[in-house]
């Protein structure tokens, strides 16, 4: 059989022009598919990384609590939640946040914004990401950390209001109980970040937002849990669920990806009437995989579109394979007749033609795939895109993250090879079935 | 820091205190989270009961048309016209937008605590908070119905003041619980007829959020009044105010069918 393989490889380039034309098609399909999968994988890795550095943990705990016949959004008994996690996983890092959507008023302008309350002493998540271009005019992290009524404004928001360092802004929000409350914040920093999920967050202090929301001292809106290793998040979540239940919490997992996304983006507590009539804290414990589920669904849709384009191209290739092989067989009738006259069975002739076709597909799809790997590397280090643009969610430090994997590379080559084998089988079988006499007399 | 209001002051002092109150309210960070007031002043309760009784139209069916002109600095005036049917005895009302054409057919239907916004474009009813703003203006859907401040607020006298030409008693409202929109309010009740002429709404931290001026009233029955002109001024959004006129007031019996979702749907066709 190895002779057949060697022969098949040699035969690939007997009709250089024809083989090259077909081969380029294989290469283009492989290029598109490898690039798409690199985009998909890169986007998934990048979004997970950015999300974890902004508004999600490896495990995110959000929820509601019922008290006095009313259900409030947000968490109560936060210290108990934190201790349930740390008792279960001593090496886990736990961050507590307070998220509020509130209207900001300044200089005759107003806008509803998402405020993220952090404990600057314990939560360094944003410290390394926030860039203050000019400390004299844009402030600093330490200036913000030292002022309990300080706020860090994203550059775009600061530009909208015309804010500068030291300006005081008014916040007005309907609290979780229904009453309006207001507060004053002093701008202690104007920052930019290349993290898509952090770029619009107005950062302020946890206690400030909790007080603004008129919430009790054990209240928060989200608890983020980070592990040194990200494996087996579902199992870790199950263990945390058990610990939380043991402390008297009602625990549930998100019913869908959408619910998981909602869990990490929950803000602006409000209340509704409790029909159960039992004071309780209801927690929703979501893993990062669940939060990213929706992203993966979107990326799968992007991949599906790419796959559809590739499929159309592959069918064009299928027709080309068919015609190409037919022409090949017609041109090589003498060769087929000779092989058959020498005693080569018909199925071996069929295999030879299939091997030729598959060899052509493999050579060019590998080339196309390698080209895609090279292009991915170039794009990764090459052009810088604006973080606020349409591509923002896929960018890391302004670069589009295309991360091809060996698995995706091999699977693309295999699929194209199998495809070539499948569509060359029928004409090849016909070639193999030609009687030697008919082939030698070219009467077929 | 709380808004200092329990004082009898001269006109100049009053103005100073008022602006000081505003400044303190606006500039203080989170000050008074919840009022320390825990009781009501019988004198204030009497004043409030008196005007609530005059404005209480339970037992009447009221049909009227609101015209709202919303002014926002830097923007063109926004005009809304709304036909209103209310039956306070059943704690129900129906509002139908008549102008502008883009809003025509939209409406609210409230039945006790359930408030629905009808959107003719999609022909759907959206469940809303009964404290919703009407058409994003400073006028709210809990404007109607039987008021009962006593159940939700501690009421105390906070001096006197002159609003326009009227001498007024000032009653300070402090919420008993924080489930009301405005935990602190100041109502200015004129002494001539006991009707409110001005209301200031404060946030929990004591910041003035909006001021409502009841400019004029119409008597609809003996000792029963309904406002005919109202001005709402947003204190945080400088330059934003809503002027409301109340016309075509009638106390004729309204068919029951008017207080239904079906009526709203029918009117939008």
XYZ file of C-alpha atoms in Angstrom:
713
model
C 0.000 0.000 0.000
C 2.908 2.345 0.748
C 3.825 2.198 -2.952
C 0.342 3.349 -3.776
C 0.654 6.244 -1.347
C 4.005 7.306 -2.823
C 2.606 6.918 -6.327
C -0.484 8.923 -5.402
C 1.685 11.779 -4.079
C 3.746 11.736 -7.265
C 0.590 11.773 -9.389
C -0.827 14.793 -7.551
C 1.310 17.172 -9.575
C 1.164 15.444 -12.945
C -1.413 17.973 -14.084
C 0.130 20.952 -12.336
C -2.299 23.590 -13.547
C -5.393 21.559 -12.757
C -4.095 20.390 -9.375
C -3.035 23.901 -8.435
C -6.469 25.333 -9.294
C -8.232 22.730 -7.157
C -5.590 22.961 -4.445
C -6.028 26.703 -4.059
C -9.691 26.074 -3.285
C -8.723 23.599 -0.554
C -6.222 26.095 0.814
C -8.797 28.905 0.912
C -11.322 26.727 2.742
C -8.688 25.586 5.247
C -7.528 29.186 5.692
C -11.057 30.406 6.413
C -11.895 27.595 8.812
C -8.647 27.756 10.797
C -8.893 31.544 11.013
C -12.512 31.368 12.162
C -11.708 28.825 14.831
C -8.739 30.921 15.919
C -11.050 33.916 16.219
C -13.611 31.920 18.146
C -11.073 30.451 20.565
C -9.292 33.792 20.969
C -12.552 35.599 21.608
C -13.626 33.021 24.164
C -10.311 33.189 26.048
C -10.168 36.974 25.825
C -13.766 37.540 26.927
C -13.347 35.150 29.869
C -10.150 36.941 30.895
C -11.665 40.420 30.541
C -14.882 39.439 32.300
C -13.022 37.942 35.239
C -11.040 41.178 35.535
C -14.229 43.218 35.573
C -17.680 41.937 36.424
C -17.522 38.193 37.099
C -15.704 35.659 39.212
C -14.843 32.091 38.443
C -17.965 31.615 40.477
C -20.372 34.522 40.880
C -22.936 34.623 43.659
C -25.891 36.963 43.285
C -29.446 36.757 44.483
C -32.411 38.171 46.285
C -33.659 38.149 49.815
C -37.133 38.122 51.292
C -37.794 40.184 54.362
C -41.055 41.284 55.906
C -43.162 40.156 52.976
C -41.055 41.828 50.317
C -38.397 40.482 48.001
C -35.353 42.651 47.439
C -32.692 42.230 44.792
C -29.195 41.822 46.141
C -27.578 39.823 48.890
C -28.068 39.867 52.595
C -25.864 38.135 55.209
C -22.838 38.687 52.976
C -20.280 37.790 55.713
C -21.968 34.366 56.044
C -21.729 33.839 52.290
C -18.051 34.776 52.304
C -17.300 32.464 55.211
C -19.178 29.584 53.524
C -16.862 29.987 50.534
C -13.618 30.436 52.456
C -14.446 27.556 54.816
C -14.893 25.320 51.766
C -11.953 26.622 49.736
C -9.324 28.245 51.896
C -7.224 29.228 48.887
C -10.106 30.980 47.130
C -10.048 34.746 46.833
C -13.431 36.344 47.548
C -14.405 39.844 46.466
C -17.615 41.594 47.415
C -19.132 44.315 45.262
C -22.067 46.691 45.391
C -23.604 47.582 42.040
C -26.111 50.376 41.598
C -27.579 52.038 38.555
C -28.077 55.670 39.348
C -28.567 58.964 37.561
C -25.617 61.301 37.729
C -26.211 65.055 37.575
C -23.563 67.609 36.748
C -23.639 71.030 35.224
C -27.161 70.734 33.791
C -26.509 67.308 32.323
C -27.733 63.972 33.564
C -27.172 60.367 32.612
C -28.031 56.985 34.062
C -24.828 55.079 34.777
C -23.650 51.806 36.298
C -21.746 52.373 39.508
C -19.511 49.672 40.927
C -18.719 49.876 44.595
C -15.440 48.252 45.585
C -13.471 47.884 48.771
C -10.178 49.404 47.617
C -8.324 47.837 50.519
C -9.258 44.298 49.486
C -10.172 44.533 45.807
C -7.210 45.351 43.548
C -9.001 44.148 40.383
C -9.197 47.529 38.704
C -6.041 49.062 40.141
C -3.778 47.532 37.489
C -6.227 48.071 34.661
C -7.111 51.727 35.176
C -4.761 53.966 33.222
C -4.424 57.610 34.260
C -2.803 59.270 31.275
C -1.726 62.410 33.088
C -1.672 62.142 36.891
C -1.831 65.918 37.275
C -5.111 66.254 35.388
C -6.475 62.711 35.530
C -5.784 61.885 39.174
C -4.661 58.551 40.535
C -5.800 55.343 42.142
C -4.428 56.369 45.538
C -6.332 59.662 45.404
C -9.511 57.687 44.842
C -8.707 55.105 47.505
C -8.144 57.774 50.147
C -11.444 59.591 49.624
C -14.506 57.609 50.819
C -16.673 59.876 48.649
C -14.326 59.660 45.683
C -15.217 58.368 42.258
C -13.211 57.178 39.266
C -14.800 58.205 35.999
C -14.250 56.475 32.654
C -12.772 58.928 30.162
C -15.853 58.826 27.888
C -18.221 59.602 30.758
C -15.958 62.405 31.987
C -15.914 63.856 28.472
C -19.710 63.660 28.230
C -20.168 65.709 31.401
C -17.064 67.855 30.933
C -15.764 66.613 34.273
C -12.355 67.367 35.651
C -10.477 66.343 38.763
C -12.077 67.611 41.976
C -15.525 68.220 40.458
C -18.452 67.197 42.619
C -21.322 65.283 41.067
C -24.785 64.478 42.408
C -26.240 60.978 42.330
C -29.930 60.283 42.650
C -31.349 56.801 42.739
C -34.461 54.986 43.814
C -33.241 52.722 46.583
C -34.124 49.099 47.140
C -36.941 50.191 49.479
C -38.519 52.615 47.026
C -37.358 55.902 48.535
C -35.160 58.204 46.507
C -31.740 58.900 47.909
C -28.987 61.203 46.799
C -25.283 61.542 47.375
C -22.323 63.642 46.371
C -19.168 62.203 44.851
C -15.891 63.949 44.155
C -14.030 63.059 40.968
C -10.668 61.636 42.076
C -9.643 60.115 38.788
C -10.436 59.905 35.090
C -9.301 56.607 33.665
C -9.139 54.555 30.518
C -8.815 50.807 30.214
C -8.548 48.356 27.363
C -10.853 45.943 29.191
C -14.138 46.071 27.311
C -16.149 45.058 30.378
C -14.528 47.622 32.641
C -14.352 50.605 30.331
C -17.777 52.028 31.230
C -17.753 51.265 34.950
C -17.954 54.223 37.257
C -15.895 53.075 40.218
C -16.692 54.205 43.693
C -16.479 52.871 47.229
C -18.532 49.912 48.426
C -19.727 51.638 51.595
C -20.805 54.732 49.707
C -23.087 52.767 47.379
C -24.434 50.582 50.160
C -25.335 53.699 52.142
C -26.806 55.350 49.053
C -28.999 52.282 48.651
C -29.992 52.569 52.325
C -29.017 48.928 52.731
C -28.071 47.178 55.943
C -24.399 46.542 56.819
C -24.500 42.921 55.635
C -25.858 43.785 52.186
C -24.041 43.538 48.881
C -25.075 42.792 45.305
C -22.452 40.268 44.179
C -19.792 37.983 45.609
C -17.035 36.909 43.216
C -14.999 33.803 43.957
C -11.606 33.243 42.305
C -9.620 30.018 42.458
C -5.917 29.547 41.813
C -6.889 26.919 39.219
C -9.979 27.224 37.053
C -10.668 23.505 36.494
C -13.815 21.694 37.638
C -15.820 24.816 38.343
C -19.082 22.870 38.404
C -17.798 20.550 41.128
C -16.452 23.502 43.111
C -19.784 25.236 42.745
C -21.570 22.136 44.065
C -19.360 22.138 47.156
C -19.986 25.833 47.753
C -23.727 25.276 47.257
C -23.667 22.636 49.991
C -21.798 24.962 52.358
C -24.257 27.773 51.659
C -27.253 25.496 52.213
C -25.741 24.381 55.503
C -25.730 28.023 56.567
C -29.438 28.350 55.783
C -29.352 29.916 52.326
C -31.712 28.928 49.513
C -29.342 28.092 46.658
C -30.035 27.625 42.954
C -28.014 27.440 39.774
C -28.897 29.603 36.762
C -31.561 27.907 34.664
C -30.053 29.243 31.443
C -27.067 31.122 30.054
C -29.199 34.249 29.927
C -29.939 33.913 33.624
C -26.233 33.441 34.312
C -25.437 36.603 32.353
C -28.181 38.443 34.229
C -26.609 37.257 37.470
C -23.323 39.023 36.750
C -24.940 42.164 35.422
C -27.534 42.615 38.178
C -27.804 46.132 39.547
C -30.306 48.663 40.836
C -32.084 46.739 43.548
C -35.838 47.062 43.741
C -38.433 45.148 45.640
C -41.459 43.078 44.828
C -44.078 41.422 47.032
C -43.110 38.064 48.517
C -45.796 35.430 48.038
C -44.070 32.762 50.137
C -44.105 34.815 53.323
C -40.837 33.420 54.700
C -37.742 35.531 55.363
C -34.867 33.984 53.426
C -31.835 34.691 51.265
C -32.038 33.175 47.779
C -28.672 32.799 46.080
C -27.889 32.182 42.434
C -24.483 30.581 42.047
C -23.124 30.767 38.486
C -19.856 29.426 37.142
C -17.781 31.336 34.610
C -18.577 28.669 32.026
C -22.284 29.374 32.417
C -21.732 33.101 32.198
C -19.739 32.557 29.024
C -22.327 30.148 27.659
C -24.139 32.914 25.819
C -20.867 34.230 24.421
C -20.043 30.759 23.209
C -23.469 30.493 21.608
C -22.808 33.735 19.742
C -19.358 32.554 18.702
C -20.842 29.254 17.587
C -23.217 31.239 15.389
C -20.234 33.142 13.924
C -18.511 29.813 13.331
C -21.658 28.415 11.760
C -21.751 31.271 9.245
C -18.082 30.613 8.412
C -18.771 26.908 8.170
C -21.676 27.586 5.824
C -19.442 29.667 3.544
C -16.867 26.876 3.661
C -19.537 24.310 2.944
C -20.617 26.190 -0.185
C -16.974 26.349 -1.261
C -16.548 22.661 -0.505
C -19.504 21.787 -2.696
C -17.997 23.815 -5.524
C -14.818 21.854 -4.840
C -16.853 18.632 -4.889
C -18.029 19.395 -8.405
C -14.415 20.258 -9.340
C -13.186 16.993 -7.839
C -15.746 15.070 -9.812
C -14.942 16.753 -13.134
C -11.220 16.713 -12.445
C -11.175 13.027 -11.658
C -13.370 12.177 -14.648
C -10.950 14.034 -16.901
C -8.004 12.347 -15.200
C -9.498 8.914 -15.702
C -10.277 9.621 -19.354
C -6.724 10.859 -19.924
C -5.185 7.906 -18.071
C -7.171 5.037 -19.609
C -4.004 3.491 -21.024
C -2.432 3.629 -17.562
C -5.517 2.096 -15.960
C -5.626 -0.595 -18.646
C -1.929 -1.377 -18.167
C -2.286 -1.616 -14.370
C -5.286 -3.854 -14.702
C -3.496 -5.995 -17.377
C -0.600 -6.369 -14.955
C -3.014 -7.784 -12.404
C -3.864 -4.779 -10.238
C -7.350 -5.239 -8.888
C -10.039 -2.699 -9.674
C -10.390 -1.570 -6.028
C -6.666 -0.780 -5.911
C -7.089 1.507 -8.901
C -10.007 3.124 -7.077
C -7.871 3.589 -3.951
C -5.053 5.104 -6.021
C -7.331 7.778 -7.433
C -8.833 8.465 -4.008
C -5.363 8.725 -2.484
C -4.361 11.170 -5.188
C -7.368 13.322 -4.441
C -6.868 13.148 -0.669
C -3.142 13.903 -1.045
C -3.957 17.007 -3.051
C -6.486 18.081 -0.425
C -4.090 17.458 2.471
C -1.129 19.260 0.903
C -3.067 22.390 0.059
C -5.259 22.476 3.165
C -2.151 22.172 5.338
C -0.662 25.059 3.406
C -3.866 27.059 3.799
C -4.034 26.193 7.493
C -0.426 27.208 8.072
C -1.104 30.441 6.254
C -4.018 31.066 8.641
C -1.759 30.376 11.645
C 0.735 32.904 10.281
C -1.986 35.425 9.553
C -3.341 34.974 13.117
C 0.081 35.727 14.562
C 0.458 38.796 12.358
C -2.997 40.109 13.298
C -2.275 39.411 16.991
C 0.826 41.556 17.018
C -0.011 43.819 14.114
C -2.831 46.350 13.823
C -4.122 48.126 16.911
C -7.845 48.787 17.042
C -9.623 51.380 19.226
C -10.946 49.668 22.396
C -14.226 51.571 22.150
C -14.947 50.400 18.606
C -17.142 47.573 17.387
C -14.346 45.061 17.883
C -13.746 46.197 21.479
C -15.055 43.017 23.089
C -12.530 40.904 21.136
C -9.491 43.075 21.834
C -6.646 42.682 24.265
C -4.513 45.790 24.555
C -5.998 46.905 21.247
C -5.036 43.742 19.387
C -7.468 41.236 17.959
C -6.887 37.928 19.729
C -6.747 35.149 17.134
C -5.594 31.989 18.873
C -5.384 28.929 16.598
C -5.169 25.592 18.382
C -3.517 22.366 17.198
C -6.799 20.546 17.707
C -8.753 22.899 15.476
C -5.955 22.826 12.870
C -5.915 19.027 12.710
C -9.696 18.756 12.675
C -9.974 21.189 9.740
C -7.369 19.211 7.730
C -9.078 15.922 8.564
C -12.512 17.203 7.561
C -11.205 18.476 4.227
C -9.329 15.201 3.642
C -12.429 13.146 4.379
C -14.477 15.378 2.153
C -12.026 14.878 -0.717
C -12.109 11.119 -0.137
C -15.888 11.030 -0.134
C -16.394 13.007 -3.316
C -13.615 11.319 -5.246
C -14.872 7.862 -4.316
C -17.606 7.604 -6.949
C -15.621 8.692 -10.035
C -12.616 6.730 -8.729
C -14.734 3.609 -8.323
C -15.922 3.999 -11.883
C -12.289 4.292 -12.998
C -11.371 1.165 -11.095
C -14.241 -0.759 -12.623
C -13.170 -0.263 -16.264
C -12.224 -3.603 -17.822
C -8.542 -3.717 -18.920
C -9.411 -4.356 -22.579
C -11.838 -1.475 -22.671
C -9.292 0.786 -21.003
C -6.466 -0.232 -23.360
C -8.592 0.218 -26.460
C -9.948 3.505 -25.082
C -13.439 2.321 -25.882
C -14.739 3.182 -22.392
C -27.125 66.244 57.623
C -30.815 67.011 57.816
C -32.614 69.903 56.281
C -33.222 72.405 59.082
C -36.848 73.337 58.896
C -38.474 73.418 62.305
C -38.078 77.152 62.770
C -40.197 80.266 62.619
C -38.247 82.810 60.681
C -38.591 86.164 59.041
C -39.007 86.480 55.268
C -35.324 87.167 54.623
C -34.263 84.483 57.043
C -36.718 82.122 55.455
C -35.212 82.741 52.031
C -31.734 82.289 53.436
C -32.730 79.130 55.268
C -34.449 77.818 52.167
C -31.427 78.304 49.944
C -29.150 77.109 52.717
C -31.344 74.049 52.973
C -30.978 73.470 49.280
C -27.235 73.978 49.391
C -26.860 71.738 52.408
C -29.106 69.180 50.796
C -27.302 69.274 47.484
C -23.770 69.469 48.785
C -23.924 67.104 51.688
C -22.826 63.569 50.936
C -24.929 60.893 52.516
C -26.233 62.636 55.548
C -29.444 61.735 57.214
C -30.246 58.250 56.029
C -33.456 57.981 57.936
C -35.211 60.659 59.887
C -35.021 60.542 63.675
C -38.589 61.882 63.898
C -40.869 59.313 65.519
C -44.073 61.182 66.259
C -46.601 63.515 64.715
C -47.712 66.933 65.835
C -51.544 67.011 66.320
C -51.659 70.519 64.834
C -49.914 69.350 61.677
C -52.104 66.271 61.453
C -55.193 68.486 61.650
C -53.926 70.710 58.822
C -53.116 67.732 56.645
C -56.402 65.974 57.344
C -58.220 69.193 56.484
C -56.643 69.617 53.034
C -56.778 65.903 52.289
C -60.489 66.005 52.986
C -60.907 68.952 50.621
C -58.971 67.245 47.871
C -60.516 63.872 48.553
C -62.861 63.237 45.652
C -63.905 59.769 46.724
C -67.538 59.339 45.731
C -67.126 61.440 42.617
C -66.366 60.376 39.094
C -63.993 62.908 37.597
C -63.387 63.460 33.910
C -60.803 66.037 32.898
C -58.010 66.799 30.455
C -54.432 67.450 31.469
C -52.182 69.489 29.228
C -48.545 69.126 30.224
C -45.821 71.341 28.866
C -42.382 70.038 29.731
C -39.494 72.458 29.470
C -35.922 71.268 29.397
C -33.011 73.591 28.882
C -31.492 73.187 25.449
C -34.482 71.233 24.168
C -37.747 72.150 22.489
C -40.806 72.221 24.743
C -42.628 68.930 24.950
C -46.406 69.043 25.038
C -48.649 66.209 26.147
C -52.404 66.126 26.357
C -54.038 63.415 28.407
C -57.685 62.632 28.955
C -58.343 61.340 32.450
C -61.165 59.337 33.928
C -60.922 58.660 37.653
C -63.030 57.009 40.280
C -61.221 57.358 43.573
C -63.826 55.329 45.469
C -62.704 52.271 43.503
C -59.047 53.371 43.480
C -59.022 53.263 39.706
C -58.317 55.561 36.796
C -57.790 55.492 33.056
C -55.434 57.886 31.261
C -55.374 58.244 27.489
C -52.753 60.246 25.630
C -54.321 62.522 23.030
C -51.368 64.616 21.918
C -48.821 64.493 20.341
C -49.760 62.105 17.563
C -46.719 59.953 18.306
C -48.150 59.230 21.767
C -51.804 59.065 20.741
C -53.552 55.948 21.960
C -51.010 55.264 24.674
C -52.506 55.112 28.114
C -52.457 53.974 31.703
C -55.053 51.935 33.502
C -54.823 51.573 37.233
C -56.883 49.221 39.316
C -55.858 49.520 42.948
C -52.156 48.594 43.119
C -51.953 47.352 39.546
C -50.874 49.901 37.005
C -50.684 49.052 33.335
C -49.186 51.084 30.539
C -50.828 50.371 27.189
C -48.615 50.629 24.109
C -50.738 50.832 20.953
C -47.749 50.196 18.668
C -47.375 46.665 20.008
C -50.882 46.380 21.462
C -49.507 45.199 24.748
C -49.977 46.136 28.377
C -46.847 46.682 30.410
C -47.093 46.332 34.169
C -45.627 49.418 35.839
C -44.873 50.803 39.252
C -47.901 52.717 40.461
C -45.512 55.577 41.165
C -44.566 55.850 37.481
C -43.917 59.259 35.930
C -46.533 60.182 33.350
C -44.871 60.225 29.934
C -41.433 60.870 31.481
C -42.601 64.189 32.903
C -42.472 65.394 36.509
C -46.087 64.388 36.995
C -46.663 61.026 38.577
C -49.380 58.451 38.338
C -49.864 58.374 42.101
C -51.068 61.952 41.879
C -54.673 60.782 42.038
C -56.587 58.808 44.566
C -57.284 59.253 48.213
C -54.241 60.639 49.957
C -53.435 59.397 53.420
C -50.189 60.944 54.530
C -50.730 59.990 58.158
C -50.274 56.295 57.496
C -46.937 56.739 55.748
C -45.427 59.831 57.369
C -44.877 61.547 60.667
C -46.340 65.007 60.279
C -44.927 68.009 62.075
C -45.262 71.750 61.818
C -42.153 73.391 60.402
C -42.975 77.054 60.778
C -44.688 79.379 58.391
C -43.760 80.753 55.000
C -45.095 83.026 52.325
C -45.588 81.442 48.944
C -46.463 84.039 46.308
C -48.929 86.196 48.246
C -50.213 83.512 50.561
C -49.295 82.993 54.165
C -48.747 79.274 54.609
C -48.269 76.748 57.355
C -45.369 74.479 56.558
C -45.812 70.816 57.397
C -42.848 68.532 57.285
C -43.422 64.908 56.340
C -40.955 62.305 57.574
C -41.458 58.795 56.229
C -42.240 56.080 58.768
C -40.690 53.547 56.402
C -38.454 53.969 53.391
C -40.946 52.449 50.959
C -42.167 55.866 49.848
C -40.565 57.754 46.972
C -39.800 60.870 48.975
C -38.821 60.167 52.584
C -38.935 63.863 53.442
C -41.466 66.362 52.160
C -42.476 69.895 52.979
C -46.032 70.905 52.293
C -46.956 74.581 52.255
C -50.646 74.932 53.172
C -52.206 78.350 52.693
C -54.107 79.667 55.638
C -56.922 81.271 53.621
C -58.535 78.014 52.456
C -56.312 75.278 53.854
C -55.190 74.027 50.440
C -51.586 73.170 49.579
C -49.801 75.584 47.263
C -46.323 74.164 47.232
C -44.704 70.816 47.920
C -41.014 70.103 48.182
C -39.825 66.520 47.824
C -36.510 65.533 49.375
C -34.403 62.427 49.125
C -33.497 60.326 52.159
C -30.286 62.326 52.545
C -32.193 65.597 52.513
C -31.501 66.757 48.977
C -34.318 68.671 47.313
C -35.400 66.620 44.300
C -38.426 68.467 43.017
C -40.846 71.211 43.887
C -44.490 71.218 42.905
C -46.525 74.415 42.890
C -50.305 74.101 42.996
C -51.094 77.356 41.236
C -54.884 77.245 41.120
C -57.875 75.157 42.183
C -61.479 74.731 41.057
C -64.301 73.889 43.413
C -66.172 70.831 42.133
C -68.592 70.447 45.043
C -69.121 72.107 48.426
C -65.757 72.020 50.234
C -64.294 69.812 47.452
C -61.501 71.060 45.223
C -59.363 69.923 42.358
C -56.226 71.682 41.156
C -56.384 73.325 37.739
C -52.816 74.524 37.354
C -49.676 72.870 38.637
C -45.982 73.475 38.078
C -43.399 70.772 38.740
C -39.774 71.861 38.943
C -36.963 69.323 38.897
C -34.322 70.472 41.351
C -31.527 68.215 40.119
C -32.072 68.672 36.400
C -31.695 72.432 36.242
C -34.106 74.087 33.873
C -36.467 71.123 33.684
C -40.016 71.915 34.652
C -43.479 70.725 33.790
C -46.513 72.974 33.664
C -49.827 71.225 33.924
C -53.258 72.638 33.236
C -56.376 70.755 34.199
C -59.367 71.585 31.989
C -62.767 70.225 31.044
C -63.430 69.095 34.605
C -66.679 67.181 34.983
C -68.187 65.183 37.826
C -70.719 63.362 35.638
C -71.024 59.610 36.162
C -68.500 57.614 34.096
C -69.568 54.212 32.671
C -67.827 51.289 34.413
C -66.498 50.064 31.077
C -64.170 53.084 30.920
C -62.139 51.584 33.780
C -60.892 48.575 31.878
C -58.044 47.499 29.638
C -60.566 46.924 26.843
C -61.491 50.608 26.870
C -57.857 51.610 26.472
C -57.481 49.227 23.540
C -60.671 50.503 21.956
C -59.623 54.154 22.273
C -56.351 53.527 20.514
C -58.044 52.317 17.326
